[in-house]
Coordinates of C-alpha atoms in Angstrom, one line a residue:
M247 CA -13.0 -3.4 -27.9
S248 CA -10.2 -5.9 -27.1
I249 CA -6.9 -4.4 -26.1
I250 CA -5.1 -7.8 -25.7
K251 CA -6.0 -10.9 -27.7
A252 CA -4.4 -14.3 -27.4
Q253 CA -5.3 -16.8 -30.2
N254 CA -4.3 -20.5 -30.1
L255 CA -1.5 -19.5 -27.8
T256 CA 1.0 -22.2 -26.9
Y257 CA 4.3 -21.6 -25.2
Y258 CA 7.2 -24.0 -24.5
Y259 CA 10.2 -23.1 -22.3
D260 CA 11.9 -26.0 -24.0
K261 CA 10.8 -29.1 -26.0
N262 CA 9.9 -31.0 -22.8
S263 CA 8.4 -28.1 -20.8
R264 CA 5.0 -26.7 -22.1
A265 CA 3.8 -23.8 -20.0
L266 CA 0.6 -22.9 -22.0
S267 CA -1.5 -24.8 -24.5
D268 CA -4.0 -23.5 -27.0
V269 CA -5.0 -20.5 -24.9
N270 CA -7.7 -18.1 -26.3
I271 CA -8.3 -15.0 -24.3
E272 CA -9.5 -11.4 -25.1
I273 CA -9.0 -8.6 -22.6
E274 CA -11.5 -5.8 -23.1
K275 CA -10.2 -2.2 -22.9
G276 CA -11.0 -0.7 -19.5
S277 CA -11.9 -4.0 -17.9
F278 CA -10.7 -5.5 -14.6
V279 CA -9.8 -9.1 -15.3
A280 CA -8.5 -11.6 -12.7
I281 CA -6.4 -14.6 -13.6
I282 CA -6.2 -17.4 -11.0
G283 CA -4.7 -20.9 -10.9
H284 CA -2.6 -23.2 -8.9
N285 CA 1.2 -22.8 -8.8
G286 CA 2.7 -23.7 -12.2
S287 CA -0.6 -23.2 -14.1
G288 CA 1.0 -20.7 -16.5
K289 CA -0.2 -17.4 -15.0
S290 CA 3.1 -15.6 -14.9
T291 CA 4.1 -16.9 -18.3
L292 CA 0.9 -15.4 -19.7
A293 CA 1.7 -12.0 -18.1
R294 CA 5.1 -12.0 -19.8
L295 CA 3.6 -13.0 -23.1
F296 CA 1.1 -10.1 -22.8
N297 CA 3.8 -7.5 -22.8
G298 CA 6.3 -9.1 -25.1
L299 CA 8.9 -10.3 -22.6
L300 CA 8.2 -13.7 -24.0
T301 CA 6.9 -14.5 -27.5
P302 CA 4.6 -17.4 -28.5
T303 CA 5.9 -20.7 -29.6
L304 CA 2.6 -21.2 -31.5
G305 CA -0.3 -18.9 -32.0
T306 CA -0.4 -15.1 -31.5
V307 CA -0.7 -12.4 -28.9
T308 CA -1.6 -8.9 -30.1
V309 CA -1.7 -5.7 -28.1
N310 CA -3.8 -3.0 -29.8
G311 CA -3.4 -5.0 -33.0
L312 CA 0.4 -5.2 -32.7
D313 CA 1.8 -8.7 -32.9
T314 CA 4.2 -9.4 -30.1
R315 CA 6.3 -11.7 -32.3
D316 CA 7.5 -8.6 -34.3
K317 CA 10.5 -7.1 -32.4
K318 CA 9.7 -3.7 -34.0
N319 CA 6.5 -3.6 -31.9
H320 CA 8.1 -4.3 -28.6
F321 CA 8.8 -0.7 -27.6
Q322 CA 5.2 0.4 -28.2
I323 CA 3.8 -2.8 -26.6
R324 CA 5.9 -2.3 -23.4
K325 CA 4.7 1.3 -23.2
T326 CA 1.1 0.0 -23.5
V327 CA 1.4 -2.9 -21.1
G328 CA 3.1 -2.3 -17.7
V329 CA 3.8 -5.2 -15.3
V330 CA 4.2 -5.0 -11.5
F331 CA 5.9 -8.1 -10.2
Q332 CA 5.7 -10.0 -6.9
N333 CA 8.7 -8.6 -5.1
P334 CA 8.8 -4.7 -5.2
D335 CA 12.5 -4.8 -4.2
N336 CA 13.2 -6.3 -7.6
Q337 CA 11.7 -3.2 -9.3
L338 CA 13.1 -0.5 -7.1
V339 CA 16.5 0.7 -8.5
A340 CA 17.2 4.2 -7.0
S341 CA 18.0 5.5 -3.5
I342 CA 15.2 8.1 -3.5
V343 CA 11.6 7.5 -4.4
E344 CA 11.2 10.3 -7.0
D345 CA 14.4 9.0 -8.8
D346 CA 13.0 5.5 -8.8
V347 CA 9.7 6.6 -10.4
A348 CA 11.6 8.6 -13.0
F349 CA 13.9 5.7 -14.0
G350 CA 11.6 4.3 -16.7
M351 CA 10.9 7.7 -18.2
E352 CA 14.6 8.4 -18.5
N353 CA 14.9 5.2 -20.4
I354 CA 12.4 6.3 -23.0
G355 CA 13.9 9.7 -23.3
L356 CA 11.2 12.0 -21.9
P357 CA 12.1 15.7 -21.4
R358 CA 13.0 16.5 -17.8
D359 CA 10.1 19.0 -17.3
E360 CA 7.6 16.2 -18.4
M361 CA 9.3 13.7 -16.0
L362 CA 8.9 16.1 -13.1
K363 CA 5.2 16.6 -13.8
R364 CA 4.6 12.9 -14.1
V365 CA 6.5 12.0 -10.9
D366 CA 4.2 14.4 -9.0
Y367 CA 1.1 13.1 -10.8
V368 CA 1.7 9.4 -10.3
L369 CA 2.9 9.7 -6.7
N370 CA -0.3 11.6 -5.9
T371 CA -2.3 8.9 -7.7
V372 CA -0.9 6.1 -5.5
G373 CA -1.0 8.2 -2.3
M374 CA 2.8 8.5 -1.9
S375 CA 3.3 12.2 -2.4
N376 CA 4.6 12.7 1.1
F377 CA 7.4 10.1 0.4
K378 CA 8.8 11.8 -2.6
T379 CA 12.3 12.1 -1.1
A380 CA 12.1 9.0 1.1
T381 CA 14.5 6.0 0.8
P382 CA 12.6 3.1 -0.8
S383 CA 14.4 0.5 1.4
R384 CA 12.9 2.1 4.5
L385 CA 9.3 1.9 3.3
S386 CA 6.8 -0.8 4.3
G387 CA 6.0 -3.6 1.8
G388 CA 2.7 -1.9 0.8
Q389 CA 4.4 1.4 0.3
K390 CA 7.2 -0.1 -1.8
Q391 CA 4.6 -1.8 -4.0
R392 CA 2.8 1.5 -4.5
V393 CA 6.1 3.1 -5.5
A394 CA 6.6 0.2 -8.0
I395 CA 3.1 0.8 -9.4
A396 CA 3.9 4.6 -9.7
G397 CA 7.0 3.8 -11.7
V398 CA 5.0 1.7 -14.1
L399 CA 2.2 4.3 -14.3
A400 CA 4.7 7.0 -15.1
I401 CA 5.1 5.5 -18.6
M402 CA 1.3 6.0 -18.9
P403 CA 0.4 2.4 -19.9
E404 CA -3.1 1.5 -21.0
V405 CA -2.8 -1.9 -19.3
L406 CA -1.5 -2.6 -15.8
I407 CA -0.7 -6.2 -15.0
L408 CA -0.2 -7.2 -11.4
D409 CA 1.7 -10.5 -11.3
E410 CA 1.2 -11.8 -7.8
S411 CA 2.0 -8.2 -6.7
T412 CA 0.3 -8.6 -3.3
A413 CA 1.8 -12.1 -2.5
M414 CA 4.5 -10.8 -0.2
L415 CA 2.4 -8.2 1.6
D416 CA 0.5 -8.3 4.9
P417 CA -3.3 -7.7 4.9
V418 CA -2.9 -3.9 5.4
G419 CA -0.4 -3.7 2.5
R420 CA -2.7 -5.8 0.2
D421 CA -5.6 -3.5 1.0
E422 CA -3.5 -0.4 0.2
V423 CA -2.4 -1.8 -3.2
M424 CA -5.8 -3.1 -4.2
S425 CA -7.4 0.3 -3.3
V426 CA -5.0 2.0 -5.6
V427 CA -5.6 -0.5 -8.4
K428 CA -9.4 -0.3 -8.2
K429 CA -9.2 3.5 -8.3
L430 CA -7.0 3.4 -11.4
N431 CA -9.4 1.1 -13.1
K432 CA -12.7 2.8 -12.2
E433 CA -11.6 6.5 -12.3
R434 CA -8.9 6.5 -14.9
G435 CA -10.0 3.7 -17.2
I436 CA -6.8 1.7 -17.0
T437 CA -7.2 -1.9 -18.0
V438 CA -6.2 -4.1 -15.1
I439 CA -5.1 -7.8 -15.2
H440 CA -4.7 -9.1 -11.7
I441 CA -2.9 -12.4 -11.2
T442 CA -3.4 -13.6 -7.7
H443 CA -4.1 -16.5 -5.4
Y444 CA -6.0 -14.3 -2.9
M445 CA -9.7 -15.0 -3.8
D446 CA -10.9 -12.0 -1.8
E447 CA -9.0 -9.7 -4.1
I448 CA -11.0 -10.6 -7.2
V449 CA -14.6 -10.4 -6.1
D450 CA -14.9 -7.0 -7.8
A451 CA -13.4 -8.1 -11.1
D452 CA -15.4 -7.9 -14.3
R453 CA -14.3 -11.3 -15.3
V454 CA -12.3 -14.2 -13.9
I455 CA -10.1 -16.6 -16.0
V456 CA -9.0 -19.9 -14.4
L457 CA -5.9 -21.7 -15.6
S458 CA -4.9 -25.2 -14.9
D459 CA -1.8 -26.9 -16.3
G460 CA -1.4 -24.3 -19.0
K461 CA -5.0 -24.4 -20.2
V462 CA -8.0 -22.1 -19.7
V463 CA -10.6 -24.3 -17.8
L464 CA -13.1 -21.7 -16.6
K465 CA -14.2 -18.2 -17.6
G466 CA -16.9 -16.0 -16.1
T467 CA -18.0 -13.4 -13.6
P468 CA -16.8 -13.9 -10.0
Q469 CA -20.3 -15.1 -9.1
E470 CA -20.3 -17.7 -11.8
I471 CA -16.8 -18.9 -10.9
F472 CA -17.3 -19.1 -7.2
A473 CA -20.6 -20.9 -7.6
Q474 CA -18.4 -23.8 -8.7
K475 CA -16.7 -24.4 -5.4
N476 CA -16.2 -28.2 -5.9
R477 CA -14.5 -27.6 -9.3
L478 CA -12.3 -24.9 -7.8
V479 CA -11.2 -27.2 -5.0
S480 CA -10.4 -29.9 -7.5
L481 CA -8.1 -27.4 -9.2
G482 CA -6.3 -26.5 -6.0
L483 CA -8.2 -23.3 -5.4
N484 CA -10.9 -22.1 -3.0
V485 CA -13.6 -19.4 -2.7
P486 CA -13.5 -16.1 -0.8
L487 CA -13.8 -16.5 3.0
S488 CA -17.2 -14.7 3.0
T489 CA -18.5 -17.2 0.5
E490 CA -17.1 -20.1 2.5
I491 CA -18.8 -18.8 5.7
S492 CA -22.2 -18.2 4.0
T493 CA -22.1 -21.7 2.3
R494 CA -21.4 -23.4 5.6
L495 CA -24.2 -21.5 7.3
D496 CA -26.6 -22.6 4.6
T497 CA -25.4 -26.2 5.0
C498 CA -26.3 -25.9 8.7
G499 CA -29.8 -24.7 7.9
V500 CA -29.3 -21.0 8.2
K501 CA -31.2 -19.3 5.4
I502 CA -28.6 -17.1 3.8
D503 CA -27.4 -16.3 0.3
K504 CA -24.7 -18.9 -0.6
Q505 CA -23.3 -16.5 -3.3
I506 CA -22.1 -13.8 -0.9
L507 CA -18.6 -12.7 -2.0
T508 CA -17.6 -9.8 0.3
K509 CA -17.3 -9.3 4.0
E510 CA -19.6 -6.2 3.7
D511 CA -22.3 -8.2 2.1
L512 CA -21.9 -11.0 4.7
G513 CA -22.2 -8.5 7.5
E514 CA -25.4 -7.1 6.1
A515 CA -26.8 -10.5 5.6
L516 CA -26.0 -11.5 9.2
C517 CA -27.5 -8.3 10.6
A518 CA -30.7 -8.9 8.6
L519 CA -30.9 -12.5 10.1
L520 CA -30.4 -11.1 13.7
Q521 CA -33.2 -8.6 13.2
K522 CA -35.5 -11.4 12.2
A523 CA -34.5 -13.5 15.2

């Protein structure tokens, strides 16, 4: 069942600036969907259209059947679709972690007892329970982003959009955030839409959507998308490092699967080759 549907979606920032053109996308409930594309391809615009921060110039976006063009639906849509942006500092508003997580709940008028329960629940979910009374500004980048995710989760959204949310993090921070996101998707059934330029982060996605110049140019599983390396390179993209290594080894005459996506699979394949040597 689709939870978000874009039909014939076109969006202009002004009459001379078209960000998206005739986009048709369906996001299945409970799925993990990655959206990739070069800078300026329309990824972030699409995220804002998905939760009603922007409304279509032409076409429609519906969330659980609610049309984002109708302002009466915006409150429910934004409760359903939460967005975590690139810079966590832009989403942290309080001087104590627990107050920051509670901020969104205060805005929707939740009773205090319910807010306290949810604060504990979401901080535990993202592995930040021990930082409940910490100062957000003193946290690492990965920790800040996990607090930002907790603040979105406190509203209990059905959809979590990560809009380049790992772009400003080091590899450890990115791993921390992605571990939390995958857990939320697999164990709690939250629909995840991950917008990123790190190809290694999307190898476990159910589906990948590739944007270029505001249009959907490719759709498929990670295996199907990364099998088209030359096309991706022409679009200003690349393949995961493990796929690049396995492809180069194959080109050099080493008999190895060219469609390896993860470092774990690459390690296993190399070990198998060494055993045969």
